[in-house]
XYZ file of C-alpha atoms in Angstrom:
506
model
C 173.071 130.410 114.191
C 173.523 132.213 117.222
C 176.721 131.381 119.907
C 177.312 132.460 123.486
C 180.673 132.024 124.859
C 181.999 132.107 128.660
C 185.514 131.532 128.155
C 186.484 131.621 131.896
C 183.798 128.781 132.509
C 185.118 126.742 129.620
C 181.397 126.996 127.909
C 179.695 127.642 124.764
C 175.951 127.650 124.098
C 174.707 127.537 120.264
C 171.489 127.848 119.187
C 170.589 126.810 115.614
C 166.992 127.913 114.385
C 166.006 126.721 110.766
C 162.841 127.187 108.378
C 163.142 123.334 106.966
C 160.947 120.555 107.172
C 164.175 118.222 107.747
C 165.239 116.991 111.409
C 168.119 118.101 113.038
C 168.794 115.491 114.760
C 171.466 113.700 112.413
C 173.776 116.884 112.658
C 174.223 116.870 116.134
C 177.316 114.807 116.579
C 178.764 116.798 114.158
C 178.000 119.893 115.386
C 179.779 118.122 118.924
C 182.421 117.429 116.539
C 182.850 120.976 115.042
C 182.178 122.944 117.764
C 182.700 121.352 121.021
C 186.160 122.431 122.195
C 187.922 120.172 125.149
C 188.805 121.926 128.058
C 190.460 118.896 129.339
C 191.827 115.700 128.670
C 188.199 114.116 129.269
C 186.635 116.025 126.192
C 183.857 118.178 126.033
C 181.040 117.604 127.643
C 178.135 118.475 125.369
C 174.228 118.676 126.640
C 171.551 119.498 123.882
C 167.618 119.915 123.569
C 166.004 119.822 119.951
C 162.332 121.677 120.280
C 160.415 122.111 117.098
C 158.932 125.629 116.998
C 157.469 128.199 114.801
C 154.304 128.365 112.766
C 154.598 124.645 111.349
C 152.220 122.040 112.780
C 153.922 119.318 115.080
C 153.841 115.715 113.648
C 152.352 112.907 115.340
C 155.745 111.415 115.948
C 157.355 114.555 117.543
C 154.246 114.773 120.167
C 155.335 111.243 121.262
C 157.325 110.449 123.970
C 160.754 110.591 122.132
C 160.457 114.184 121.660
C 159.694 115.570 125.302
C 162.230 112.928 126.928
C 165.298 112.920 126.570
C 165.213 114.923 122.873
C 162.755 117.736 124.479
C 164.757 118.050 127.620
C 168.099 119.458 128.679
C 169.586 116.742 130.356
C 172.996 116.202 131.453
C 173.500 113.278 129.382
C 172.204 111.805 126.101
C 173.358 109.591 123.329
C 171.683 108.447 120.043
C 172.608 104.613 119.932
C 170.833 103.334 116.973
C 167.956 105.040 114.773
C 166.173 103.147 112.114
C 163.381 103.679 110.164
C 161.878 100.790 107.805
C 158.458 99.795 105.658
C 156.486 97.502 107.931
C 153.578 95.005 107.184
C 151.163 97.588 108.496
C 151.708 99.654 105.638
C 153.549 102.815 107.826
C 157.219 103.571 108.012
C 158.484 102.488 111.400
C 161.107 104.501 113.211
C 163.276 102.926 115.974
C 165.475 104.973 118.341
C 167.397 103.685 120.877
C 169.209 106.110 123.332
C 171.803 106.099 126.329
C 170.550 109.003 128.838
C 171.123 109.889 132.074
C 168.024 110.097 134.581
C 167.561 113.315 136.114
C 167.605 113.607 139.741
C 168.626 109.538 139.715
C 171.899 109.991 138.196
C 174.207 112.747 137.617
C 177.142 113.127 135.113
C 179.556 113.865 137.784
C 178.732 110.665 139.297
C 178.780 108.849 135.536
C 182.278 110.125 135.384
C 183.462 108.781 138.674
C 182.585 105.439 137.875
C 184.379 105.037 134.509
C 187.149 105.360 136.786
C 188.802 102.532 138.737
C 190.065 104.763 141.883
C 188.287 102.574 144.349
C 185.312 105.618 144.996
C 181.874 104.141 145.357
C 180.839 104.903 142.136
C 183.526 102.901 140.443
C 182.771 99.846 142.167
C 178.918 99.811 141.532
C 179.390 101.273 137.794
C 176.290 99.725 136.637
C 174.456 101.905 138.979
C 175.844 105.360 137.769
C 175.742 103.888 134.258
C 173.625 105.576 131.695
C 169.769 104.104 131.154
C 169.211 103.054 127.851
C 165.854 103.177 126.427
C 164.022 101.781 123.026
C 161.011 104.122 121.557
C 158.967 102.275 118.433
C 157.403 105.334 116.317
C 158.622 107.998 119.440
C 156.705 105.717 122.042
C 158.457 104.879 125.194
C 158.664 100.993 124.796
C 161.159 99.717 126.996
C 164.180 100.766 129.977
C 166.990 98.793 130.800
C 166.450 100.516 134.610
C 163.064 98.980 134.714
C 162.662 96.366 132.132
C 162.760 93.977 135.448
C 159.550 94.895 137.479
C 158.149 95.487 133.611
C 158.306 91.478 132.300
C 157.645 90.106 135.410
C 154.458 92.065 136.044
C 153.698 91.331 132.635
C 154.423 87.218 132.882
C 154.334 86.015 136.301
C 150.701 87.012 137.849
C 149.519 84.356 134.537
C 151.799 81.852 135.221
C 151.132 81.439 138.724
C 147.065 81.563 138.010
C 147.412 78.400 135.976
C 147.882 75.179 137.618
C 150.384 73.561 135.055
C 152.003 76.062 132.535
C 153.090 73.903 129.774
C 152.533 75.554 126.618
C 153.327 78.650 126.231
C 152.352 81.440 123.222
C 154.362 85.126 123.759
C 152.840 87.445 121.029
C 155.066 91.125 119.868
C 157.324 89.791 123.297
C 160.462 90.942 120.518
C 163.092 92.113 122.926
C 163.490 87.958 124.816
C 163.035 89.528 128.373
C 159.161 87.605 128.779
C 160.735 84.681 127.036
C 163.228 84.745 129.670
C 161.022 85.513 132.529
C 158.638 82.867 131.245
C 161.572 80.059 130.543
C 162.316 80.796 134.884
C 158.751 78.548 135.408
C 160.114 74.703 135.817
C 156.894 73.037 134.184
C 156.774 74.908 130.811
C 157.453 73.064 127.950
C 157.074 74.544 124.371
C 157.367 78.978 124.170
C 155.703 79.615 120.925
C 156.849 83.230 120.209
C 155.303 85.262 117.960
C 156.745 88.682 116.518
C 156.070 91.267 113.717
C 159.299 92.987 113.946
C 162.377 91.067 113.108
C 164.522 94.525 113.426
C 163.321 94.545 117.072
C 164.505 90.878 117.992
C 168.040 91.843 116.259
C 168.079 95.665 118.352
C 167.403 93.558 121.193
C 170.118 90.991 121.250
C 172.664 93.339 120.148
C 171.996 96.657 122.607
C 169.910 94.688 125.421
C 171.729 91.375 126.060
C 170.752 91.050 129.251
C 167.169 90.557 128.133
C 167.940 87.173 126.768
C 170.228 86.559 129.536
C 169.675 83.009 130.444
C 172.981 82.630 131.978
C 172.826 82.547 135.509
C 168.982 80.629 135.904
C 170.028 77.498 137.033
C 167.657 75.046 135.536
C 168.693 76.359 131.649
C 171.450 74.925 129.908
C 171.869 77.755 127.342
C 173.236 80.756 127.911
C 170.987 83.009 125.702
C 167.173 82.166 126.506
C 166.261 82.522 122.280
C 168.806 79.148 122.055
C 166.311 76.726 124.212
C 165.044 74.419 122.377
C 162.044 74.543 123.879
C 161.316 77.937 121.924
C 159.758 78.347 118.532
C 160.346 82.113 117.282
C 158.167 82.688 114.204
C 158.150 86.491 112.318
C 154.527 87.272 111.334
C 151.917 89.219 112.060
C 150.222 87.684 114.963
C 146.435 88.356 113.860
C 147.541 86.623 109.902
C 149.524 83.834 112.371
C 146.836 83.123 114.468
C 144.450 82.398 111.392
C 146.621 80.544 109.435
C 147.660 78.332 112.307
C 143.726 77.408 112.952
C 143.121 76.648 109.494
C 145.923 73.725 109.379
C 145.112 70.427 110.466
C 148.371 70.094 112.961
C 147.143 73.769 114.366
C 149.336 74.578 117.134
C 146.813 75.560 119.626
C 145.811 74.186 123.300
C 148.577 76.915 124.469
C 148.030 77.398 128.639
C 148.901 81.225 128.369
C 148.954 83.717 125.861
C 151.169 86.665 126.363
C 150.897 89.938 124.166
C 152.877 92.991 124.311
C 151.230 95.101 121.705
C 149.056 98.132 122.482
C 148.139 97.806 118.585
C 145.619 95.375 119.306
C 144.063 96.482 122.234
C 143.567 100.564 121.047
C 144.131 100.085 117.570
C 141.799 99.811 114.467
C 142.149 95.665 113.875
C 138.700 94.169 114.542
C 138.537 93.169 118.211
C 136.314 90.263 118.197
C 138.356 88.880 115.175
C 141.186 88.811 117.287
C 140.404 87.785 120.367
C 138.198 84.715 118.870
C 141.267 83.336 117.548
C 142.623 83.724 120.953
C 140.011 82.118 122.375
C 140.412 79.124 120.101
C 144.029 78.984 120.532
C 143.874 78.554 123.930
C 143.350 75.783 126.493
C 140.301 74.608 128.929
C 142.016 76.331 131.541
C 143.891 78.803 129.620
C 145.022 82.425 130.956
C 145.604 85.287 128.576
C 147.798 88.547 129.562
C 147.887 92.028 127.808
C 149.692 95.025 128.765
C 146.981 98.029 128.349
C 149.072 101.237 128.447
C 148.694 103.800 131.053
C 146.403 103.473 134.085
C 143.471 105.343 134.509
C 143.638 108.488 136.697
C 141.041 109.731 139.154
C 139.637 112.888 136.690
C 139.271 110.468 134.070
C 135.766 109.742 132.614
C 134.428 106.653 131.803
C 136.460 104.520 129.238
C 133.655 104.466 127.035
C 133.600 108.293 127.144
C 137.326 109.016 127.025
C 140.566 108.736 124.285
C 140.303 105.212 125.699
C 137.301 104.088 124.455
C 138.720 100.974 122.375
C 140.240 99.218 125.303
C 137.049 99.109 127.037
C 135.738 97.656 123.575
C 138.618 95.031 123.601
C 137.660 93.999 127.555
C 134.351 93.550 126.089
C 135.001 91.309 123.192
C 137.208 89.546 125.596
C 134.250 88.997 127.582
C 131.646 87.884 124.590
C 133.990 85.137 123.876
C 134.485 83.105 126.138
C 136.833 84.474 128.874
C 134.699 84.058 131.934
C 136.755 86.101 134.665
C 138.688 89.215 133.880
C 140.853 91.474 136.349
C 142.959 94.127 135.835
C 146.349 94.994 137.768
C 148.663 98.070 137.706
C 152.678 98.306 138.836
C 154.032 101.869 139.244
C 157.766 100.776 139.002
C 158.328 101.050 135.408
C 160.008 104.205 134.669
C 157.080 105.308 132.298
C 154.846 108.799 133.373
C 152.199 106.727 135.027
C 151.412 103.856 136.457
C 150.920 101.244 133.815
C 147.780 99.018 133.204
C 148.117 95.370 132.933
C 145.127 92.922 132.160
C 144.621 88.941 133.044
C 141.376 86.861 131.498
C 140.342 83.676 132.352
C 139.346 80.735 130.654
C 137.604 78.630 134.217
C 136.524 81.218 136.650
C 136.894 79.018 139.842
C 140.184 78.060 139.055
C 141.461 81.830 138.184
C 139.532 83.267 141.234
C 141.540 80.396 143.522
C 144.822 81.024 142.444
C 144.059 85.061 141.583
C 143.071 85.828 145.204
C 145.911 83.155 146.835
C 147.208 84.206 150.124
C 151.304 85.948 150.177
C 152.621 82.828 151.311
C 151.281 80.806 148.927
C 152.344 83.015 146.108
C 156.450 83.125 147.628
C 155.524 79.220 148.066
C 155.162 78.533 144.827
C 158.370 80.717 143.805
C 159.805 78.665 145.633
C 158.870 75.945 144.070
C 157.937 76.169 140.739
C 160.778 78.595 139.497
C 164.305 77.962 139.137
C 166.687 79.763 141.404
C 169.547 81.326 139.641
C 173.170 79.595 139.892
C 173.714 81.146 143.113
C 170.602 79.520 144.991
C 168.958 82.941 145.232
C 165.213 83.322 144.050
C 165.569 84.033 140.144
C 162.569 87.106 140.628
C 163.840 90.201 141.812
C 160.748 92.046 141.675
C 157.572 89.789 141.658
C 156.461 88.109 145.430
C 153.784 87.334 147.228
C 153.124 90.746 148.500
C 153.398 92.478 145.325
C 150.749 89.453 143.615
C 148.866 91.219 146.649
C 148.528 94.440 145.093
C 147.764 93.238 142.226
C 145.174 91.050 143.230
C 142.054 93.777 143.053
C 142.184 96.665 140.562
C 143.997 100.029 141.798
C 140.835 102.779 143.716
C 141.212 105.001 140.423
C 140.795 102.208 137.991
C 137.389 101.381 140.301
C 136.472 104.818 139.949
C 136.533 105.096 136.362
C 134.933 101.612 135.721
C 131.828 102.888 138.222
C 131.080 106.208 136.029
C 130.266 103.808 132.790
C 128.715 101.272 135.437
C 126.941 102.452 138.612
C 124.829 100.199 138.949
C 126.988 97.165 138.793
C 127.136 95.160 141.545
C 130.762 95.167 142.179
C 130.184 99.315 142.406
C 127.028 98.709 144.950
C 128.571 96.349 147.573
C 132.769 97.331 146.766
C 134.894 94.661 146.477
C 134.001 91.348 148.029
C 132.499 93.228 150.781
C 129.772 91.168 152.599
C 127.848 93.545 153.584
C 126.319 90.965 156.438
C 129.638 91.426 158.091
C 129.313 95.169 158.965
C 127.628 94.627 162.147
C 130.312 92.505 163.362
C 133.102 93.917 165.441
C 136.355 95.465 163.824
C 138.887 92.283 163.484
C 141.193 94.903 165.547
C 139.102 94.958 168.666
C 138.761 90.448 168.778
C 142.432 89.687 167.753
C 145.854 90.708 168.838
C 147.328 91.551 165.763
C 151.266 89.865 167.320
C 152.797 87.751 169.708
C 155.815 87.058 170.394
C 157.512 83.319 170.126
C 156.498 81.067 172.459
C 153.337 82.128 173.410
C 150.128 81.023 173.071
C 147.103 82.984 171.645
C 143.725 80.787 171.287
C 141.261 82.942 168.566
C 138.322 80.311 168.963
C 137.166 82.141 172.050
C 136.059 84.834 169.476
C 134.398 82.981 167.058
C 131.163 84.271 167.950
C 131.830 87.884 167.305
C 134.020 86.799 164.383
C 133.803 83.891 161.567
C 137.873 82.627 161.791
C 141.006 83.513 161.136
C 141.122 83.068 157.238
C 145.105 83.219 156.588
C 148.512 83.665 158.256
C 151.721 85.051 156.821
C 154.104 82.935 158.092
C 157.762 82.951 158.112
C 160.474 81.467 160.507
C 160.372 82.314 163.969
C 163.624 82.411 165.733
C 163.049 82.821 169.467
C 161.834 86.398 170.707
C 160.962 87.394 167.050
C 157.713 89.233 166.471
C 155.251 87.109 164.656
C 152.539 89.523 162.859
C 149.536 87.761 161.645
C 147.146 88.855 158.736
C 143.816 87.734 158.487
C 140.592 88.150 156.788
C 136.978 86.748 157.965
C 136.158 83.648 156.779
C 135.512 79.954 157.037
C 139.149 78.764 156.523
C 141.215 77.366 159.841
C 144.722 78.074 160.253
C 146.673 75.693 162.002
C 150.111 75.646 163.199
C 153.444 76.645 163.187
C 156.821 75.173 164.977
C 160.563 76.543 164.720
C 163.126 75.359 166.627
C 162.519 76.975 170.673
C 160.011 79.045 169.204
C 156.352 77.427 169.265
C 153.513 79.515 168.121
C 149.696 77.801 168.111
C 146.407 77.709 166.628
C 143.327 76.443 167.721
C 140.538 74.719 165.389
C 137.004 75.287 165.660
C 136.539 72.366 168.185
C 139.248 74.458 170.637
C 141.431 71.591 170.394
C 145.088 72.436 168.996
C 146.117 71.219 165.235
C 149.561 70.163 165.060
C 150.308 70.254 161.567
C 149.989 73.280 158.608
């Protein structure tokens, strides 16, 4: 044990080295206890950093995420909340941790401080900005924020939901913690959430240290306050790969489900036998069914191909996804998450033409259908904070580092010949720029068909109100598609159809 004292800065600095194999993590709030001595009313404040060092080999665990941040890292600010470790189905012990930590360069303790009071400062009236994140690891891997779990659950559940037509049915597989059930429960046509989870622990950590997950409360076309009490939702503890077997072999299977959710990198990069798996998915699911997987960190530009790299098994799973039936798949990333990178997310399709309709929908068809087909919360507010039409946008095509990757395992594919959706009979064609003001204001008229022969049309417009001597921008793609027309109040902006005559109606 070695100490360091400053007694005219109030601070002490141990160090504690030992030989054992045990952790010394369970010590530390007694070491707090023992050593930590107040220089004020508010206590001491204590920041730590457990490295393991010497000759020893590292474990597997303490290599994981848990163990560079926050345990690994000096920060200002960190709590243990809960640890637990228990025997699991899969035959391994798994360890739980949940912690309360400060973000560095986000939040500071001085600012933490401030808003525990109630002195009318700007941190104490937006307290659960300055409040401490608190984050869940499963075996030391980062599995979930409370800063980001929003952006997280709808990037995992809406771009599905909004591909199919008519969610109804509804199967959420390892979705433990009740944020995808709630995101999920926000679409007005589902009907049945079928939720699948191997961890019962996780479902309890959940509802006691993350209520807001299953926060149902304030979605205004629920009648329960916590989203596990619908009736609506089935919540079944099982392995989903035994589930899913046992469920097809009964004569009242239920199956027929319109998307299938899963959470779980297990199945995607772990040992289980892909095609197994994802032909009980297949069967599980319906004509016009949608599947959704989150697939761990995105690829980065000096990665080699998946079939070459660390992540060889998810390109095996996108391939048994492929030999069984899924006719369209696409992958999406959203950088928003609070994890190191970008994170990968992956949609397959049952019906190609349907998925590639509603996949590649225009921005204001995607905050159109918010609109409509999700309930506001009690306030008359859209109920998605994150997910709109733009951000469906970027998610629409795969990120250019993702494209890079896939084209070292498959040059000569033709989506890596001609790029994406590029016709390359369009080239010769004039930039879009140099036939077609890009904005005009309200009120005026602008007639494109005088440039149909250097360009095909006007596929789309992103429209919004107009309120008189507001800028209108227009976006727009070539194609064959018309747009038509748009009317607010004194302002009056106007297309033109093919035949030059105006269309009064959109």
């Amino acid at each position: 044990v070695s100490f360091h004292t400053w007694p005219s800065e109030g601070v002490i600095t141990l160090d504690l080295f030992t030989c054992g194999s045990n952790s010394l993590l369970p010590i530390v709030d007694a070491m707090e206890r023992l050593f930590g001595i107040p220089a004020n009313s508010e206590g001491p404040q204590t920041v730590w950093a457990y490295k393991v060092r010497g000759f020893g080999e590292e474990t597997e665990e303490e290599l994981e995420d848990l163990f560079t941040f926050p345990i690994g890292t000096m920060t200002e600010y960190k709590k243990e909340v809960v640890s637990i470790t228990k025997q699991t189905s899969n035959i391994k012990n798994d360890r739980i941790d949940v912690y309360d930590v400060l973000r560095p360069v986000y939040q500071s303790y001085e600012s933490y401080k401030r808003s525990m009071k109630d002195d009318g400062s700007y941190e104490s009236q937006f307290k659960e900005i300055f409040r401490p994140d608190r984050i869940v690891f499963v075996n030391g891997v980062l599995q979930s924020r409370r800063s980001a779990e929003i952006p997280y659950h709808e990037a995992l559940v809406h771009p599905g939901m909004f591909a199919h037509e008519n969610p109804k049915r509804v199967l959420l597989l390892n979705c433990g913690g009740g944020a995808a059930l709630r995101e999920v429960l926000k679409h007005k046509t589902v009907e049945k959430v079928v939720m699948v989870d191997e961890e019962e622990e996780i479902v309890k950590i959940s509802k006691q240290f993350f209520p807001e997950y299953d926060d149902c409360s304030y979605i205004s076309g629920l009648k329960h306050r916590r989203c596990f009490d619908d009736p609506r939702v089935k919540l079944v503890y099982s392995d989903m790969f035994d589930w899913a077997a046992k469920v097809l072999g009964q004569d009242n299977a239920e199956k027929d489900f319109d998307v299938i959710i899963m959470d779980d990198l297990f199945y995607v990069a772990g040992p289980k036998e892909y095609g197994d798996f994802v032909l009980l998915l297949s069967k599980m699911m319906s004509t016009n069914g949608v599947f959704v997987a989150q697939m761990g960190e995105a690829p980065a530009l000096d990665w080699p191909a998946i079939e070459h790299s660390f992540f060889k098994n998810r390109g095996d799973f996108v391939k048994s996804l492929a030999n069984n039936g899924f006719k369209h798949i696409v992958e999406y990333e959203e950088s928003h998450l609070g994890f190191w990178r970008p994170w990968q997310f992956l949609t397959a399709f049952g019906n190609y033409e349907t998925s590639r309709e509603n996949w590649y929908r225009t921005i204001g068809w995607f905050d159109l259908s918010i609109l409509q087909r999700t309930w506001p919360t009690t306030s008359g507010d859209s109920s998605l904070f994150h997910f709109d039409g733009a951000v469906m946008q970027s998610y629409s095509h795969p990120g250019k580092a993702s494209e890079l990757v896939f084209c070292r395992g498959h040059p000569d594919s033709k989506y890596c010949q001609d790029g994406r959706d590029l016709d390359r009979a369009q080239l010769s064609l004039p930039a879009p720029e140099q036939v077609l003001r890009n904005s005009f204001r309200a009120g005026e008229e602008y007639n494109p068909a005088a440039d149909r022969s250097s360009i095909n049309s006007i596929h789309s417009a992103v429209l919004h109100r107009i309120e008189k001597d507001e800028v209108l921008t227009i976006f727009y793609r070539a194609s064959g598609a018309d747009v038509v027309s748009l009317q607010s109040g004194e302002a009056s902006v106007v297309f033109y159809g093919q035949n030059q005559t105006k269309v009064n109606s959109l």
